[in-house]
Short mmCIF file of C-alpha atoms in Angstrom, two decimals:
data_model
loop_
_atom_site.label_atom_id
_atom_site.label_comp_id
_atom_site.label_asym_id
_atom_site.label_seq_id
_atom_site.Cartn_x
_atom_site.Cartn_y
_atom_site.Cartn_z
CA UNK A 1 -26.91 5.53 3.15
CA UNK A 2 -26.29 2.61 5.54
CA UNK A 3 -25.37 0.41 2.60
CA UNK A 4 -22.22 2.48 2.25
CA UNK A 5 -21.09 1.50 5.76
CA UNK A 6 -19.23 -1.77 5.34
CA UNK A 7 -16.69 -3.74 7.43
CA UNK A 8 -15.23 -6.94 5.94
CA UNK A 9 -12.40 -9.08 7.25
CA UNK A 10 -10.75 -12.22 5.78
CA UNK A 11 -8.55 -14.75 7.61
CA UNK A 12 -6.00 -15.61 4.91
CA UNK A 13 -4.38 -18.30 7.05
CA UNK A 14 -7.32 -20.53 6.07
CA UNK A 15 -6.57 -20.13 2.34
CA UNK A 16 -3.81 -22.38 0.92
CA UNK A 17 -4.08 -21.84 -2.83
CA UNK A 18 -2.44 -23.97 -5.48
CA UNK A 19 -0.43 -22.00 -8.09
CA UNK A 20 -3.41 -22.42 -10.46
CA UNK A 21 -5.90 -21.12 -7.85
CA UNK A 22 -3.71 -18.12 -7.11
CA UNK A 23 -3.30 -17.24 -10.79
CA UNK A 24 -7.05 -17.57 -11.35
CA UNK A 25 -7.73 -15.11 -8.52
CA UNK A 26 -4.99 -12.78 -9.71
CA UNK A 27 -6.48 -12.55 -13.21
CA UNK A 28 -9.78 -11.36 -11.80
CA UNK A 29 -7.96 -8.05 -11.33
CA UNK A 30 -6.85 -5.59 -14.04
CA UNK A 31 -3.41 -6.31 -15.42
CA UNK A 32 -1.96 -3.09 -14.01
CA UNK A 33 -2.33 -4.41 -10.44
CA UNK A 34 -0.47 -7.66 -11.02
CA UNK A 35 3.09 -6.40 -10.60
CA UNK A 36 2.30 -4.90 -7.18
CA UNK A 37 1.20 -8.33 -6.02
CA UNK A 38 3.69 -10.76 -7.60
CA UNK A 39 6.66 -8.57 -6.61
CA UNK A 40 6.55 -10.26 -3.21
CA UNK A 41 8.65 -13.38 -2.75
CA UNK A 42 6.76 -14.95 0.12
CA UNK A 43 3.37 -16.49 -0.60
CA UNK A 44 1.85 -14.98 2.56
CA UNK A 45 2.76 -11.47 1.39
CA UNK A 46 1.30 -12.18 -2.05
CA UNK A 47 -1.89 -13.47 -0.47
CA UNK A 48 -2.28 -10.34 1.61
CA UNK A 49 -1.75 -8.06 -1.39
CA UNK A 50 -4.08 -10.06 -3.61
CA UNK A 51 -6.94 -10.33 -1.11
CA UNK A 52 -6.61 -6.62 -0.33
CA UNK A 53 -7.10 -5.71 -3.99
CA UNK A 54 -9.94 -8.19 -4.47
CA UNK A 55 -11.81 -6.81 -1.45
CA UNK A 56 -11.60 -3.29 -2.86
CA UNK A 57 -13.16 -4.26 -6.19
CA UNK A 58 -15.76 -6.52 -4.56
CA UNK A 59 -16.82 -3.81 -2.11
CA UNK A 60 -17.12 -1.10 -4.75
CA UNK A 61 -19.14 -3.46 -6.95
CA UNK A 62 -21.48 -4.55 -4.15
CA UNK A 63 -22.08 -1.09 -2.64
CA UNK A 64 -22.19 1.07 -5.78
CA UNK A 65 -23.27 -1.52 -8.34
CA UNK A 66 -20.49 -0.58 -10.75
CA UNK A 67 -19.54 -3.46 -13.11
CA UNK A 68 -16.09 -4.86 -12.37
CA UNK A 69 -14.74 -3.88 -15.81
CA UNK A 70 -15.72 -0.24 -15.17
CA UNK A 71 -14.07 0.05 -11.76
CA UNK A 72 -10.85 2.02 -11.56
CA UNK A 73 -9.07 2.13 -8.20
CA UNK A 74 -5.93 4.18 -7.74
CA UNK A 75 -3.86 5.33 -4.81
CA UNK A 76 -2.80 8.75 -3.58
CA UNK A 77 0.90 9.52 -3.22
CA UNK A 78 0.59 8.59 0.45
CA UNK A 79 -0.97 5.22 -0.50
CA UNK A 80 -4.67 5.72 0.33
CA UNK A 81 -6.88 3.88 -2.20
CA UNK A 82 -9.69 5.76 -3.91
CA UNK A 83 -12.29 5.13 -6.57
CA UNK A 84 -11.71 7.10 -9.75
CA UNK A 85 -15.32 7.61 -10.64
CA UNK A 86 -18.28 9.95 -10.24
CA UNK A 87 -20.75 7.05 -9.99
CA UNK A 88 -21.13 7.10 -6.21
CA UNK A 89 -24.03 9.53 -6.66
CA UNK A 90 -25.93 11.64 -4.17
CA UNK A 91 -26.53 8.66 -1.86
CA UNK A 92 -22.80 8.45 -1.18
CA UNK A 93 -21.47 12.01 -1.47
CA UNK A 94 -18.10 11.22 0.16
CA UNK A 95 -17.79 7.48 -0.47
CA UNK A 96 -14.32 6.38 0.68
CA UNK A 97 -12.71 3.18 1.85
CA UNK A 98 -9.58 1.95 3.53
CA UNK A 99 -7.77 -1.36 3.66
CA UNK A 100 -5.27 -2.99 5.99
CA UNK A 101 -3.48 -6.27 6.36
CA UNK A 102 -1.12 -7.67 8.96
CA UNK A 103 -0.45 -11.20 10.10
CA UNK A 104 -3.38 -13.50 9.33
CA UNK A 105 -5.98 -10.90 8.47
CA UNK A 106 -6.96 -8.58 5.60
CA UNK A 107 -9.77 -6.08 6.10
CA UNK A 108 -11.64 -3.26 4.36
CA UNK A 109 -13.92 -0.56 5.69
CA UNK A 110 -16.06 1.99 3.85
CA UNK A 111 -18.15 5.05 4.71
CA UNK A 112 -20.54 7.12 2.60
CA UNK A 113 -19.94 10.46 4.40
CA UNK A 114 -17.27 10.28 7.12
CA UNK A 115 -13.58 9.74 6.52
CA UNK A 116 -12.70 6.16 7.37
CA UNK A 117 -9.39 4.80 8.56
CA UNK A 118 -8.56 1.16 9.19
CA UNK A 119 -5.63 -0.66 10.67
CA UNK A 120 -4.86 -4.21 11.73
CA UNK A 121 -1.96 -5.13 13.99
CA UNK A 122 -0.58 -8.55 14.71
CA UNK A 123 0.99 -8.59 18.14
CA UNK A 124 4.00 -10.64 17.11
CA UNK A 125 6.91 -11.02 19.49
CA UNK A 126 10.06 -9.48 17.94
CA UNK A 127 12.69 -12.02 16.94
CA UNK A 128 15.95 -10.02 16.87
CA UNK A 129 15.57 -7.86 19.97
CA UNK A 130 13.86 -7.78 23.31
CA UNK A 131 10.39 -6.33 23.63
CA UNK A 132 11.62 -3.18 25.46
CA UNK A 133 14.25 -2.64 22.76
CA UNK A 134 11.67 -3.08 20.01
CA UNK A 135 9.13 -0.72 21.57
CA UNK A 136 11.81 1.88 22.28
CA UNK A 137 12.38 2.28 18.54
CA UNK A 138 8.96 3.95 18.30
CA UNK A 139 9.04 6.18 21.38
CA UNK A 140 9.10 9.41 19.35
CA UNK A 141 5.66 8.59 17.87
CA UNK A 142 3.90 8.73 21.26
CA UNK A 143 2.98 11.50 23.64
CA UNK A 144 4.47 11.34 27.16
CA UNK A 145 1.02 10.32 28.45
CA UNK A 146 0.77 7.38 26.03
CA UNK A 147 4.40 6.36 26.55
CA UNK A 148 3.91 6.20 30.30
CA UNK A 149 0.85 4.00 29.82
CA UNK A 150 2.80 1.68 27.56
CA UNK A 151 5.81 1.32 29.84
CA UNK A 152 3.62 0.83 32.91
CA UNK A 153 1.30 -1.75 31.32
CA UNK A 154 2.94 -4.61 33.23
CA UNK A 155 5.16 -7.49 32.07
CA UNK A 156 6.95 -7.39 28.70
CA UNK A 157 4.11 -9.06 26.82
CA UNK A 158 1.56 -6.63 28.25
CA UNK A 159 3.81 -3.74 27.21
CA UNK A 160 3.92 -5.10 23.69
CA UNK A 161 0.11 -5.45 23.53
CA UNK A 162 -0.38 -1.92 24.89
CA UNK A 163 2.07 -0.59 22.29
CA UNK A 164 0.28 -2.28 19.40
CA UNK A 165 -3.14 -1.07 20.57
CA UNK A 166 -1.98 2.56 20.54
CA UNK A 167 -0.16 2.02 17.26
CA UNK A 168 -3.29 0.58 15.63
CA UNK A 169 -5.28 3.70 16.56
CA UNK A 170 -2.58 6.08 15.32
CA UNK A 171 -2.20 4.24 12.00
CA UNK A 172 -5.97 4.27 11.45
CA UNK A 173 -6.09 8.02 12.05
CA UNK A 174 -3.33 8.94 9.63
CA UNK A 175 -4.78 6.56 7.03
CA UNK A 176 -8.17 8.19 7.37
CA UNK A 177 -6.79 11.67 6.66
CA UNK A 178 -4.53 10.27 3.94
CA UNK A 179 -1.05 11.07 5.18
CA UNK A 180 1.96 8.96 6.12
CA UNK A 181 3.24 7.99 9.53
CA UNK A 182 5.83 10.79 9.25
CA UNK A 183 3.03 13.03 10.46
CA UNK A 184 3.60 14.28 14.02
CA UNK A 185 2.07 11.25 15.69
CA UNK A 186 3.28 12.32 19.13
CA UNK A 187 0.75 15.18 18.83
CA UNK A 188 -2.06 12.65 18.19
CA UNK A 189 -2.88 11.47 21.70
CA UNK A 190 -5.41 8.76 22.48
CA UNK A 191 -7.42 8.40 25.69
CA UNK A 192 -9.61 5.48 26.67
CA UNK A 193 -11.40 3.70 29.50
CA UNK A 194 -10.38 0.06 29.46
CA UNK A 195 -9.93 0.40 25.71
CA UNK A 196 -13.52 1.54 25.33
CA UNK A 197 -14.83 5.10 25.04
CA UNK A 198 -11.78 6.01 22.95
CA UNK A 199 -11.12 9.67 22.16
CA UNK A 200 -8.29 11.60 20.53
CA UNK A 201 -6.59 14.89 21.22
CA UNK A 202 -4.65 16.77 18.53
CA UNK A 203 -2.15 19.25 20.00
CA UNK A 204 -4.04 19.00 23.26
CA UNK A 205 -7.49 19.68 21.81
CA UNK A 206 -10.14 16.97 22.03
CA UNK A 207 -11.53 16.15 18.57
CA UNK A 208 -15.12 15.28 19.30
CA UNK A 209 -16.01 14.59 15.67
CA UNK A 210 -13.71 11.55 15.53
CA UNK A 211 -14.91 8.10 16.68
CA UNK A 212 -12.67 5.11 17.34
CA UNK A 213 -13.21 1.47 18.25
CA UNK A 214 -10.71 -1.28 18.92
CA UNK A 215 -11.63 -4.96 18.55
CA UNK A 216 -9.65 -8.14 19.09
CA UNK A 217 -9.93 -10.42 16.07
CA UNK A 218 -8.30 -13.38 17.74
CA UNK A 219 -4.83 -14.89 17.55
CA UNK A 220 -3.33 -11.68 19.06
CA UNK A 221 -4.66 -9.42 16.30
CA UNK A 222 -6.45 -6.12 16.84
CA UNK A 223 -8.35 -3.94 14.41
CA UNK A 224 -9.54 -0.35 14.45
CA UNK A 225 -12.34 -0.08 11.90
#
């Protein structure tokens, strides 16, 4: 069972592929995935999309032992990836995985039983507006408790970091249950002690079956795996 619990992360800033190298990696994937990768103009966006797809196939192959040519990965309408197969077997009765990429990192997480959500945030300073203006755009996604914590975090940079930490947790939750961010995120309220011992309340009720962790990857990136 523990084999189904995986957490992988790749720092794509360390990969500077030649056009030949990129094409070689791209053609490791089924043709039907190519357009969703090469549609991006910027190389960094293409790298994130490519590595994300490669991680999914590599993880399924390593955990379940399914040959690459027999792996079929699709996405729900909301965008959650899933394995189209019955080969997970009794050892992994609810095998599911989630991917995320932002900034320099791409990551994947899997679980054999529990629903898994994953999100990476890059705490980048907004270019076209001040930090308070940027954060204000998202105020409706937070409960009054969370919003007070964000605004009272300290200086502008600390406010931005606090915002991204909460956002990372909310994204991971909605990705785990397979819905979009249009879901009433203000009703999903996170509590923590120094960003440890993290818990969540939904409509005011503590959801004890959910577990959350928040880790700093470095270079102002955080991940909830």
